[in-house]
Coordinates of C-alpha atoms and ligand atoms in Angstrom, one line a residue:
X7 CA 112.7 77.6 122.8
X8 CA 113.6 81.2 122.3
X9 CA 111.8 83.5 124.5
X10 CA 109.9 85.5 121.6
X11 CA 108.4 82.0 120.6
X12 CA 107.2 81.8 124.5
X13 CA 105.8 85.2 124.2
X14 CA 103.6 84.8 121.5
X15 CA 100.5 86.1 121.6
X16 CA 96.8 85.9 121.9
X17 CA 95.5 82.8 121.2
X18 CA 92.8 84.5 118.9
X19 CA 95.7 85.7 116.6
X20 CA 96.9 81.8 116.4
X21 CA 93.2 80.9 115.6
X22 CA 93.2 83.5 112.9
X23 CA 96.3 82.0 111.2
X24 CA 95.4 78.5 111.7
X25 CA 92.0 79.1 110.2
X26 CA 93.6 81.5 107.2
X27 CA 96.3 78.6 106.3
X28 CA 95.5 77.0 103.2
X29 CA 95.4 73.3 103.4
X30 CA 97.8 73.0 100.7
X31 CA 100.5 75.3 102.6
X32 CA 99.7 72.9 105.4
X33 CA 100.4 69.7 103.2
X34 CA 103.8 71.4 101.9
X35 CA 105.1 72.0 105.7
X36 CA 104.2 68.3 106.4
X37 CA 106.1 67.0 103.4
X38 CA 109.0 68.9 104.5
X39 CA 108.9 67.9 108.2
X40 CA 108.1 64.2 107.7
X41 CA 111.3 64.3 105.7
X42 CA 113.3 65.3 108.6
X43 CA 113.4 69.1 107.9
X44 CA 112.0 72.2 109.5
X45 CA 109.5 74.6 107.7
X46 CA 107.5 77.9 108.5
X47 CA 104.9 79.8 106.6
X48 CA 106.6 83.2 106.1
X49 CA 106.0 86.6 104.7
X50 CA 102.6 88.2 103.2
X51 CA 100.7 85.2 104.3
X52 CA 101.2 86.0 108.2
X53 CA 100.8 89.7 107.8
X54 CA 97.5 89.4 106.0
X55 CA 96.2 86.7 108.2
X56 CA 96.9 88.5 111.1
X57 CA 95.4 91.6 109.7
X58 CA 92.2 89.4 108.5
X59 CA 92.9 90.5 105.0
X60 CA 92.4 88.1 101.9
X61 CA 95.2 85.5 101.6
X62 CA 96.5 85.3 97.7
X63 CA 99.4 83.1 98.1
X64 CA 101.8 81.4 101.1
X65 CA 105.3 81.2 100.9
X66 CA 107.2 78.3 102.8
X67 CA 110.5 78.7 104.4
X68 CA 112.6 75.7 105.1
X69 CA 116.4 74.4 106.3
X70 CA 116.2 71.7 103.2
X71 CA 118.1 72.8 100.2
X72 CA 116.1 73.0 97.0
X73 CA 117.4 69.6 95.9
X74 CA 116.5 67.8 99.0
X75 CA 112.9 69.7 98.8
X76 CA 112.6 68.6 95.3
X77 CA 113.3 64.9 96.1
X78 CA 110.7 65.2 99.1
X79 CA 107.9 66.7 96.8
X80 CA 108.4 64.2 93.8
X81 CA 108.3 61.4 96.5
X82 CA 105.1 62.8 97.5
X83 CA 103.7 63.1 94.2
X84 CA 104.0 66.9 93.6
X85 CA 105.3 68.5 90.6
X86 CA 108.2 71.0 91.1
X87 CA 109.6 73.9 89.0
X88 CA 113.1 75.4 89.4
X89 CA 111.7 78.8 89.3
X90 CA 114.6 80.5 91.4
X91 CA 117.0 77.8 92.5
X92 CA 119.9 80.3 92.2
X93 CA 118.2 81.8 95.4
X94 CA 117.0 78.5 96.9
X95 CA 113.5 79.1 95.5
X96 CA 111.6 76.0 94.2
X97 CA 107.9 76.3 92.9
X98 CA 105.9 73.2 94.3
X99 CA 102.4 72.1 93.0
X100 CA 100.4 70.8 95.9
X101 CA 96.7 70.0 95.2
X102 CA 96.9 72.3 91.8
X103 CA 98.3 75.4 93.8
X104 CA 101.9 76.8 93.4
X105 CA 103.4 77.4 96.7
X106 CA 107.1 79.0 96.8
X107 CA 109.3 76.6 99.0
X108 CA 112.7 78.8 99.8
X109 CA 115.8 77.6 101.7
X110 CA 116.5 79.7 105.0
X111 CA 119.0 82.3 103.7
X112 CA 121.1 85.4 104.2
X113 CA 121.6 87.5 101.5
X114 CA 125.3 89.0 101.3
X115 CA 126.3 92.4 100.2
X116 CA 124.5 94.1 97.6
X117 CA 127.3 96.3 95.7
X118 CA 124.9 97.2 93.0
X119 CA 121.8 97.9 95.2
X120 CA 120.1 95.6 93.3
X121 CA 121.1 91.8 93.5
X122 CA 122.7 90.1 96.6
X123 CA 126.4 89.5 95.5
X124 CA 126.2 86.1 97.0
X125 CA 123.3 84.2 98.6
X126 CA 124.2 82.3 101.4
X127 CA 121.9 79.7 103.1
X128 CA 121.4 80.2 106.9
X129 CA 120.8 77.9 109.5
X130 CA 118.0 79.2 111.2
X131 CA 114.7 80.8 110.5
X132 CA 115.6 83.8 112.8
X133 CA 118.4 84.4 110.3
X134 CA 116.2 84.2 107.5
X135 CA 113.7 86.7 109.0
X136 CA 116.2 89.1 109.7
X137 CA 117.0 89.6 106.2
X138 CA 113.5 90.5 105.3
X139 CA 112.4 94.1 104.7
X140 CA 110.0 95.2 107.3
X141 CA 108.9 93.8 110.6
X142 CA 105.3 93.0 109.7
X143 CA 107.0 91.0 106.8
X144 CA 109.3 89.2 109.0
X145 CA 107.1 86.7 111.0
X146 CA 106.8 83.1 110.4
X147 CA 104.0 80.9 111.6
X148 CA 104.0 77.2 112.2
X149 CA 100.6 75.1 112.5
X150 CA 101.8 73.5 115.9
X151 CA 104.6 75.6 116.9
X152 CA 103.1 79.0 116.8
X153 CA 104.0 82.3 115.8
X154 CA 107.7 83.5 115.5
X155 CA 108.0 87.1 115.7
X156 CA 111.5 88.5 116.6
X157 CA 111.2 92.0 115.3
X158 CA 108.0 93.3 117.0
X159 CA 106.0 92.8 113.7
X160 CA 102.3 92.5 115.7
X161 CA 103.0 95.8 117.6
X162 CA 103.7 97.2 114.2
X163 CA 100.6 95.5 112.8
X164 CA 98.6 96.9 115.5
X165 CA 100.1 100.2 115.3
X166 CA 99.9 100.4 111.4
X167 CA 103.6 101.2 111.3
X168 CA 106.0 100.0 108.6
X169 CA 109.5 99.7 110.3
X170 CA 112.4 98.3 108.6
X171 CA 114.1 95.4 110.3
X172 CA 117.6 97.0 111.2
X173 CA 118.8 100.5 110.1
X174 CA 116.5 101.8 107.4
X175 CA 119.5 103.6 105.9
X176 CA 121.4 100.2 105.5
X177 CA 118.5 98.3 104.4
X178 CA 117.4 100.8 101.8
X179 CA 121.1 101.2 100.6
X180 CA 121.1 97.2 100.3
X181 CA 118.0 97.2 98.0
X182 CA 116.5 100.6 97.2
X183 CA 113.2 98.9 95.9
X184 CA 112.2 98.3 99.6
X185 CA 111.7 102.2 99.6
X186 CA 108.9 101.7 96.8
X187 CA 107.5 98.5 98.8
X188 CA 107.2 100.7 101.9
X189 CA 105.0 103.4 99.8
X190 CA 103.4 100.2 98.2
X191 CA 102.3 98.6 101.6
X192 CA 101.3 101.9 102.7
X193 CA 98.8 102.0 100.0
X194 CA 97.6 98.4 100.4
X195 CA 97.5 98.6 104.2
X196 CA 96.8 102.2 105.0
X197 CA 100.2 102.2 107.1
X198 CA 102.5 104.7 107.8
X199 CA 106.3 104.5 107.2
X200 CA 108.0 104.8 110.7
X201 CA 109.8 108.2 111.3
X202 CA 113.3 107.0 110.6
X203 CA 112.4 104.6 107.6
X204 CA 110.8 107.7 105.9
X205 CA 113.4 109.9 106.5
X206 CA 115.8 107.4 105.1
X207 CA 113.3 106.9 102.2
X208 CA 113.4 110.3 101.1
X209 CA 117.1 111.0 101.5
X210 CA 118.1 108.0 99.7
X211 CA 115.4 108.0 96.8
X212 CA 118.0 108.7 94.3
X213 CA 119.3 105.1 95.0
X214 CA 116.4 103.9 93.0
X215 CA 118.1 104.6 89.8
X216 CA 120.1 101.3 90.3
X217 CA 116.7 99.7 90.2
X218 CA 115.0 97.9 87.2
X219 CA 112.1 99.6 85.4
X220 CA 110.2 96.4 85.6
X221 CA 110.7 96.2 89.4
X222 CA 109.5 99.8 89.9
X223 CA 106.8 99.6 87.6
X224 CA 105.6 96.4 89.6
X225 CA 105.5 98.2 92.8
X226 CA 103.9 101.5 91.5
X227 CA 101.2 99.5 89.9
X228 CA 100.5 97.6 93.4
X229 CA 100.7 101.0 95.1
X230 CA 98.1 102.7 92.5
X231 CA 95.9 99.9 93.0
X232 CA 95.7 100.1 97.0
X233 CA 92.8 100.7 99.1
X234 CA 94.5 103.7 100.7
X235 CA 96.0 105.0 97.6
X236 CA 94.6 108.8 98.0
X237 CA 96.8 109.1 101.4
X238 CA 99.4 107.2 100.2
X239 CA 100.1 109.2 96.8
X240 CA 99.8 112.3 99.2
X241 CA 101.8 110.9 101.8
X242 CA 104.8 109.3 99.8
X243 CA 105.0 111.7 97.1
X244 CA 108.3 113.0 98.3
X245 CA 109.6 109.6 98.0
X246 CA 108.2 108.6 95.0
X247 CA 109.1 111.6 93.0
X248 CA 112.5 109.8 91.9
X249 CA 110.6 107.6 89.8
X250 CA 107.4 109.7 89.2
X251 CA 109.0 113.3 88.8
X252 CA 105.9 114.4 87.2
X253 CA 104.4 114.5 90.6
X254 CA 106.6 117.7 91.5
X255 CA 104.9 120.1 89.3
X256 CA 101.5 118.8 90.5
X257 CA 102.3 119.2 94.1
X258 CA 100.6 122.4 95.4
X259 CA 99.8 123.5 91.7
X260 CA 96.8 125.7 92.4
X261 CA 93.8 125.4 90.2
X262 CA 92.2 128.6 90.8
X263 CA 88.8 127.9 88.8
X264 CA 85.3 127.6 90.1
X265 CA 85.5 123.7 89.2
X266 CA 88.4 122.9 91.7
X267 CA 88.8 122.8 95.4
X268 CA 92.0 121.0 95.4
X269 CA 95.5 121.3 93.8
X270 CA 96.7 119.0 90.9
X271 CA 98.0 116.5 92.9
X272 CA 95.3 116.1 95.4
X273 CA 92.7 116.1 92.8
X274 CA 94.7 113.4 91.0
X275 CA 95.0 111.4 94.1
X276 CA 91.3 111.5 94.6
X277 CA 90.3 110.8 90.8
X278 CA 92.7 107.5 91.2
X279 CA 91.1 106.7 94.6
X280 CA 87.2 106.9 92.7
X281 CA 88.1 104.6 89.9
X282 CA 87.8 100.8 90.5
X283 CA 91.4 99.1 91.1
X284 CA 92.2 98.0 87.6
X285 CA 95.6 98.8 86.3
X286 CA 94.1 100.7 83.2
X287 CA 91.9 102.9 85.0
X288 CA 94.2 103.6 88.1
X289 CA 97.2 104.5 85.7
X290 CA 94.8 106.8 83.3
X291 CA 93.7 108.6 86.6
X292 CA 97.2 109.2 87.5
X293 CA 98.1 110.5 84.3
X294 CA 94.9 112.4 83.1
X295 CA 95.8 116.1 84.4
X296 CA 99.6 115.7 84.6
X297 CA 100.0 118.2 81.8
X298 CA 98.0 121.0 83.9
X299 CA 101.1 122.7 85.3
X300 CA 102.7 123.1 81.9
X301 CA 99.4 123.9 80.0
X302 CA 98.2 126.4 82.7
X303 CA 97.7 130.1 81.9
X304 CA 95.6 132.9 83.6
X305 CA 93.1 134.6 81.6
X306 CA 92.3 138.2 81.3
X307 CA 89.7 137.5 84.1
X308 CA 92.2 136.2 86.4
X309 CA 90.7 132.8 86.0
X310 CA 93.2 129.8 85.6
X311 CA 92.9 127.9 82.4
X312 CA 94.3 124.7 81.2
X313 CA 93.3 124.6 77.7
X314 CA 94.8 121.8 75.9
X315 CA 96.1 120.1 79.0
X316 CA 95.0 116.4 78.0
X317 CA 97.5 116.7 75.1
X318 CA 100.3 117.5 77.5
X319 CA 99.3 114.9 79.8
X320 CA 99.5 112.4 77.0
X321 CA 103.0 113.2 76.2
X322 CA 104.1 113.2 79.8
X323 CA 102.2 109.6 80.0
X324 CA 103.8 108.6 77.1
X325 CA 106.9 109.4 78.6
X326 CA 106.5 107.9 82.0
X327 CA 105.1 104.6 80.9
X328 CA 107.7 104.0 78.5
X329 CA 110.5 104.7 81.1
X330 CA 108.8 102.1 83.3
X331 CA 108.7 99.7 80.5
X332 CA 104.9 99.3 81.1
X333 CA 103.0 96.4 79.1
X334 CA 102.4 97.8 75.7
X335 CA 98.3 97.2 75.7
X336 CA 98.1 99.2 79.0
X337 CA 100.3 102.0 77.6
X338 CA 97.9 102.2 74.5
X339 CA 94.8 102.2 76.8
X340 CA 96.2 104.8 79.3
X341 CA 97.3 107.2 76.3
X342 CA 93.8 106.9 74.8
X343 CA 91.9 107.5 78.1
X344 CA 94.0 110.6 78.9
X345 CA 93.5 112.2 75.3
X346 CA 89.8 111.6 75.8
X347 CA 89.2 112.3 79.1
X348 CA 88.1 116.1 78.8
X349 CA 86.4 115.6 75.6
X350 CA 82.7 116.5 75.8
X351 CA 80.2 113.7 75.0
X352 CA 76.6 114.8 75.2
X353 CA 74.0 112.3 76.7
X354 CA 72.7 111.3 73.3
X355 CA 72.9 108.1 71.3
X356 CA 74.4 110.2 68.4
X357 CA 77.4 111.6 70.8
X358 CA 77.8 108.3 72.3
X359 CA 78.5 106.6 68.9
X360 CA 80.9 109.5 67.9
X361 CA 82.8 109.0 71.1
X362 CA 82.9 105.2 70.4
X363 CA 84.1 105.6 67.0
X364 CA 87.0 107.9 68.4
X365 CA 87.8 104.8 70.7
X366 CA 88.1 102.6 67.7
X367 CA 84.6 101.1 68.3
X368 CA 85.8 99.6 71.9
X369 CA 82.9 99.6 74.2
X370 CA 85.3 98.3 77.0
X371 CA 87.2 101.5 76.7
X372 CA 84.1 103.4 76.6
X373 CA 82.9 102.1 79.8
X374 CA 86.6 103.0 81.1
X375 CA 86.3 106.5 80.1
X376 CA 83.0 106.9 81.7
X377 CA 84.6 105.6 85.1
X378 CA 87.3 108.1 84.5
X379 CA 85.1 111.0 83.9
X380 CA 83.0 109.9 87.0
X381 CA 85.9 109.7 89.0
X382 CA 87.2 113.2 87.7
X383 CA 84.0 114.9 88.5
X384 CA 84.0 113.5 92.1
X385 CA 87.4 114.9 92.6
X386 CA 86.3 118.4 92.0
X387 CA 84.3 120.8 93.7
X388 CA 80.9 119.6 95.2
X389 CA 79.2 121.5 92.5
X390 CA 80.7 119.1 89.8
X391 CA 79.0 116.0 91.2
X392 CA 76.1 116.3 88.6
X393 CA 78.8 115.5 86.1
X394 CA 79.4 112.2 87.8
X395 CA 75.8 111.6 87.0
X396 CA 76.2 112.4 83.6
X397 CA 79.2 109.9 83.3
X398 CA 76.8 107.2 84.5
X399 CA 74.2 108.3 82.0
X400 CA 76.7 107.8 79.1
X401 CA 77.4 104.1 80.6
X402 CA 73.5 103.4 80.1
X403 CA 73.3 105.0 76.8
X404 CA 76.2 102.8 75.8
X405 CA 74.3 99.8 76.7
X406 CA 71.3 101.1 74.7
X407 CA 73.3 101.6 71.9
X408 CA 74.8 98.1 71.9
X409 CA 71.4 96.4 72.4
X410 CA 70.0 98.3 69.5
X411 CA 72.9 96.9 67.5
X412 CA 73.5 100.6 66.0
X413 CA 76.5 101.1 64.0
X414 CA 79.9 103.1 65.3
X415 CA 82.6 101.6 63.5
X416 CA 83.2 100.7 60.0
X417 CA 82.9 96.9 60.5
X418 CA 79.2 97.4 61.4
X419 CA 78.5 99.3 58.2
X420 CA 76.1 98.0 55.6
X421 CA 78.5 98.9 52.6
X422 CA 82.3 98.4 52.6
X423 CA 85.1 98.8 50.0
X424 CA 83.8 96.8 47.4
X425 CA 80.8 99.1 47.2
X426 CA 82.9 102.0 46.7
X427 CA 84.9 100.5 44.1
X428 CA 81.8 99.5 42.3
X429 CA 80.9 103.0 42.0
X430 CA 84.2 103.6 39.7
X431 CA 86.6 105.0 42.4
X432 CA 90.0 103.7 42.0
X433 CA 91.7 101.7 44.9
X434 CA 93.6 104.2 47.3
X435 CA 92.7 106.7 50.0
X436 CA 89.3 107.8 48.4
X437 CA 87.8 104.5 49.4
X438 CA 88.5 105.1 52.9
X439 CA 87.5 108.7 53.1
X440 CA 84.1 107.5 51.4
X441 CA 83.3 104.8 54.0
X442 CA 84.3 107.2 56.9
X443 CA 81.8 109.8 55.6
X444 CA 79.3 107.0 55.3
X445 CA 79.7 106.0 58.8
X446 CA 79.5 109.8 59.8
X447 CA 76.1 110.0 57.9
X448 CA 74.8 106.7 59.9
X449 CA 76.2 108.0 63.3
X450 CA 74.8 111.3 62.6
X451 CA 71.2 109.6 61.7
X452 CA 71.2 111.4 58.2
X453 CA 71.3 108.0 56.6
X454 CA 70.0 104.7 57.6
X455 CA 72.4 101.8 57.8
X456 CA 71.4 99.8 55.1
X457 CA 72.8 99.1 51.5
X458 CA 70.7 100.8 49.1
X459 CA 70.5 104.0 51.0
X460 CA 74.0 104.2 51.6
X461 CA 74.9 103.3 48.0
X462 CA 72.9 106.6 47.0
X463 CA 74.6 108.1 49.7
X464 CA 78.0 107.1 48.5
X465 CA 77.1 108.0 44.8
X466 CA 76.0 111.5 45.8
X467 CA 79.0 112.1 48.2
X468 CA 81.4 111.1 45.3
X469 CA 79.8 113.5 42.8
X470 CA 80.5 116.2 45.3
X471 CA 84.2 115.6 45.7
Ligands
ATP733 P1 102.4 90.4 98.4 O1 102.7 89.2 98.0 O2 101.2 90.9 99.1 O3 102.9 91.7 97.5 P2 104.5 90.0 100.3 O4 104.9 90.5 101.7 O5 104.3 88.7 100.0 O6 103.1 90.7 99.8 P3 106.4 89.3 98.3 O7 107.3 90.0 97.4 O8 105.6 88.2 97.7 O9 105.7 90.2 99.3 O10 107.8 88.7 99.2 C1 107.4 87.6 99.9 C2 108.4 88.2 101.5 O11 109.7 88.4 101.0 C3 108.0 89.4 102.0 O12 106.9 89.4 103.0 C4 109.3 89.9 102.6 O13 109.6 89.1 103.9 C5 110.5 89.3 101.5 N1 110.8 90.2 100.6 C6 110.3 90.3 99.4 N2 111.0 91.3 98.7 C7 111.9 91.8 99.3 C8 113.0 92.5 99.5 N3 113.0 93.6 98.5 N4 113.8 92.9 100.5 C9 113.6 92.1 101.5 N5 112.9 91.3 101.8 C10 111.7 91.2 100.7
MG734 MG1 103.6 87.2 98.4

């Protein structure tokens, strides 16, 4: 038995791993071992279980080839999917849960910095762990054999350090995505990259040019949703700047106004931290003030102003979300929130309905806007805290508007295009314009939302055109 296996630790750690291990993963290991192979639970499961964090999936590594694993699981009555068999990965359905089973492997050279030129299967779990990115991700656990930790992952977990397995320069040159994985784990775990790893991340960030937009987006999305995102954004900005060059102008850009105590980047980092960890809100918070450095000017009073910055932020956000191939629905939602984040919404039903109208009548987007406004206020000077309460008030008003079934979109209006045509208007843009005017009048509480009153309003409006 290898010595590091004997050195494994504290019984309470093993107990934590045993408790956290889902029955489905235990069953998958048993199927492989009853079939005469060896299997270990690896990756994020071991790390997260030792940290006492929630477990979301368990990866299993084995010396069985995928065809052998497929045969054993079929015999055990489990469906399998050939999701990544070129890399030795089979997805196995155990008790309705997917488990990724991967043959021990060593990756060949990465000439393109993106894909291993060849994947060769390895004879031992130790070789397989050696190809993994960080020591905290390079441990294996077996329900009866215990914890295998050849690279000091436990010590780094305790110290909160992300250290690469082997020379960071070589490991990042093999696959530059690991630079962003490091930044993402810093945000999720609150860890810091070890000194040499950080130096390599910063000096080799341009290698990220070889990595696909989708993989970059995935890591940045994980980073933004991390619990420690404020610290991670500020702490890793110099590595992120190759994929998010927009951060550079924000870094250290002063906001010499009475409302702000932070530079644009730190204000942004706080705003991201203060919105709930959903992609729409986190990306919108990241982008909301991105246009400030370009929009800034100093007035004759010596005070800095940022008029029109939301429009510049929209353009920068459009560029970066397009470049990163972000999903279309996310892109559209983020651009709308960024465009509207600084619009004044009074705490009145009328003002709330007007904003709802500008948001295409989407109450979920309105709630997101309230969350963004709230976080934006909390990320400013303490004197702006009342504006956070205003955002909460707007959310309450929204509930009241929805409960009262008040009209804020054309679909809810008591008249439609046929009513306008019936007044002698020919089909064309004037029909829409008349309905918009009617909706404005209803939102402004000049006309009640009933057919007779609105028909009278329309007749009058058309006569004035
Ligand atoms: P999470 O699932 O929480 O994102 P994870 O650590 O499980 O974290 P995965 O992307 O699921 O991350 O990968 C599983 C394991 O595979 C990792 O723990 C790591 O050991 C290894 N791994 C993943 N991507 C890489 C990579 N680019 N280079 C080296 N090893 C990697
Ligand atoms: Mg995982």
